[in-house]
Amino acid sequence: MKSILLTDPPSHPIEEETFSLSISNEFCNCNKISSKMATIDEPLYPIAVLIDELKNEDIQLRLNSIRRLSTIARALGEERTRKELIPFLSENNDDDDEVLLAMADELGVFIPYVGGFEYANVLLPPLETLCTVEETCVRDKSVVSLCKIGTQMREQDLVDHFIPLIKRLAAGEWFTARVSSCGLFHIAYPSAPETFKTELRAIYSQLCQDDMPMVRRSAATNLGKFAATVEPVHLKTDIMSIFEDLTQDDQDSVRLLAVEGCAALGKLLEPQDCVAHILPVIVNFSQDKSWRVRYMVANQLYELCEAVGPEPTRSDLVPAYVRLLRDNEAEVRIAAAGKVTKFCRILNPELAIQHILPCVKELSTDSSQHVRSALASVIMGMAPVLGKDATIEQLLPIFLSLLKDEFPDVRLNIISKLDQVNQVIGIDLLSQSLLPAIVELAEDRHWRVRLAIIEYIPLLASQLGVGFFDDKLGALCMQWLKDKVYSIRDAAANNVKRLAEEFGPDWAMQHIVPQVLDLINNPHYLYRMTILHAVSLLAPVMGSEITCSQILPIVINASKDRVPNIKFNVAKVLQSLIPIVDQSVVEKTIRPCLVELSEDPDVDVRFFATQALQSTDQVMMSS
């Protein structure tokens, strides 16, 4: 039996047992450690525990140890990590996926602990084993770690160790190994000699024709990365042949992954080759019998248009996109509707109005609320693309229709993008056409819609100006302070502060402050709390003079409220007012009120009053 010493043997005889670990077959079975030796080697004792925990029955202890592999490796040193720790991990037959996932992750950054990139190949065996396990996330993490290691390996080491690993995995009897191999070709190929390159292309082609759909899916997923490393001459022949096989696969799960390959390969090919090889595939995919493939085309169409260029897009892809916008499956229409603005940007306005706008009108009344919601989230962006006249004539009626949609998310998506339309048609037309609908939405039964309107009010106010705001929206702002939903009341309090900042203290003193202060006498204590919150936000904007003359007396009066929640909120508001008002006001008005509250029967009122008193003391001491 051989043992690992975690420290150099002492030069003088000692009576204690040697601090050692047996590594015969089970690297981490610890020998007994005498208490005296543990004292001598105390810094190393935790390392021994970590090593021992690698085989513990408790999964959390094993996980803890795996996540501290770098600590163990530093303690053992580079040579012993290579010769003892890594072989142990290669033989580790832990059956818990969480432990294996953590190990795969750790090994990806382990090169410094084995002696640098010249020894990186020693990390390949344990990761190769992990590439064959059944759990997908473990295999994926192992492939990621192998890619990290492969990018740091020397060219000769890639040829001697990494390429043979790929071949073994690609020839694996169990499909999991073959699935993992597909993600490694792009790392090894650039450094491989010509004979190996030919072999790697042939192996990848075989994987794309594998009997197992999971392997073909992995090959389709990684085709773009592999193609990016292949020479142009082989790209047009070998890779395009592989790609065509994948596009005709009988499994829709493989074909839909080939859609992503269209965009990736399109960026690598010359424009004329792209039109010849990629464009027909895209058009066919847009009519595929599987809705999942059509969904993927709709989702990727903008990227595919960039790959083939503007002219083929206008002639061939516009009809394909129109078909997707009118697809029988709602999921396909959702994906297509969400790209409508992006697609219109690569067309001229005339084409967009002629071909896309009729479909947009149909989608605005689609039977699926999710289609209408997807359209509403992007349709406002069409205004700058189509220009002022087309927006007024064609888009405004669609906006109004969506603003009155029964589904709240549709209305919400329109409200949040109104500024894009304002930039195109101007505030006058916007106020005449859309604002009546917005005012109606301000009283919507769904609180999230009301919340969206509130958050948009300051921007709307700055665009409309003081006059229009006073006439149309001022009353709404006060109404929201008495909403039944807390989030609305809270947003309304922030809203009055932002309006005061926008229009100035003089306007706020005339239009906001008196109306807000009147609500402090509301019979419901929750509304009174909202007003206290609102005045605490308004005070810094209004300044010391208005705060002392208008706001402070109301707050002091509220300290006599019968509800403890109001009283401790008064204490918090008074604390926030201390930096705003003069010291004399603090001493004569605020402090006496807080002293009275600090003697209140309610423990929470006393707590917040005492806290505020401490702030007053600090101010007085500093002055």
XYZ file of N, CA and C in Angstrom, residues 435-436 438-440 442 453 456-461 464-480 495 499 507:
99
model
N -55.183 59.889 -27.309
C -55.300 60.215 -25.892
C -56.681 59.954 -25.290
N -57.768 60.128 -26.044
C -59.059 59.733 -25.454
C -59.070 58.263 -25.014
N -56.415 56.619 -24.138
C -55.497 56.510 -22.997
C -56.200 56.925 -21.707
N -56.982 57.992 -21.778
C -57.737 58.436 -20.603
C -58.706 57.342 -20.159
N -59.293 56.683 -21.133
C -60.200 55.573 -20.808
C -59.451 54.433 -20.118
N -56.908 54.747 -18.275
C -56.482 55.157 -16.936
C -57.436 54.649 -15.863
N -50.102 53.194 -17.417
C -50.506 54.566 -17.759
C -49.837 55.567 -16.823
N -46.315 56.244 -17.541
C -46.119 56.972 -18.799
C -46.514 58.438 -18.682
N -47.268 58.788 -17.627
C -47.815 60.147 -17.476
C -46.735 61.241 -17.502
N -45.616 61.140 -16.736
C -44.623 62.221 -16.780
C -44.080 62.482 -18.185
N -43.830 61.396 -18.944
C -43.353 61.569 -20.315
C -44.435 62.227 -21.162
N -45.660 61.775 -20.973
C -46.785 62.349 -21.700
C -46.948 63.829 -21.358
N -46.789 64.143 -20.075
C -46.929 65.524 -19.615
C -45.881 66.426 -20.261
N -46.979 66.889 -23.887
C -48.229 67.615 -24.113
C -48.156 69.064 -23.673
N -47.380 69.313 -22.609
C -47.318 70.660 -22.058
C -48.321 70.845 -20.933
N -48.131 71.939 -20.193
C -48.916 72.192 -18.980
C -50.399 72.322 -19.285
N -50.742 73.074 -20.339
C -52.151 73.347 -20.622
C -52.959 72.085 -20.856
N -52.462 71.259 -21.739
C -53.201 70.029 -22.049
C -53.269 69.122 -20.828
N -52.182 69.071 -20.077
C -52.150 68.192 -18.907
C -53.205 68.616 -17.886
N -53.283 69.904 -17.626
C -54.254 70.398 -16.638
C -55.679 70.033 -17.023
N -55.970 70.138 -18.323
C -57.338 69.898 -18.783
C -57.718 68.422 -18.726
N -56.800 67.571 -19.164
C -57.170 66.178 -19.413
C -56.712 65.193 -18.324
N -55.516 65.399 -17.787
C -54.916 64.348 -16.973
C -54.734 64.691 -15.503
N -54.865 65.964 -15.150
C -54.628 66.374 -13.764
C -55.523 65.655 -12.765
N -56.821 65.562 -13.091
C -57.765 64.916 -12.163
C -57.444 63.441 -11.977
N -56.958 62.819 -13.053
C -56.623 61.387 -12.967
C -55.520 61.142 -11.948
N -54.541 62.045 -11.908
C -53.406 61.874 -10.997
C -53.859 61.864 -9.544
N -54.846 62.695 -9.225
C -55.388 62.710 -7.862
C -56.235 61.464 -7.594
N -56.931 61.034 -8.630
C -57.798 59.865 -8.491
C -56.987 58.614 -8.174
N -55.813 58.494 -8.786
C -54.971 57.304 -8.551
C -54.471 57.224 -7.113
N -45.561 59.614 -9.037
C -45.974 60.368 -10.213
C -46.108 61.859 -9.913
N -44.074 64.932 -11.661
C -44.762 66.051 -12.298
C -44.294 67.382 -11.727
N -45.937 75.655 -10.258
C -47.081 74.935 -10.826
C -47.601 73.890 -9.837
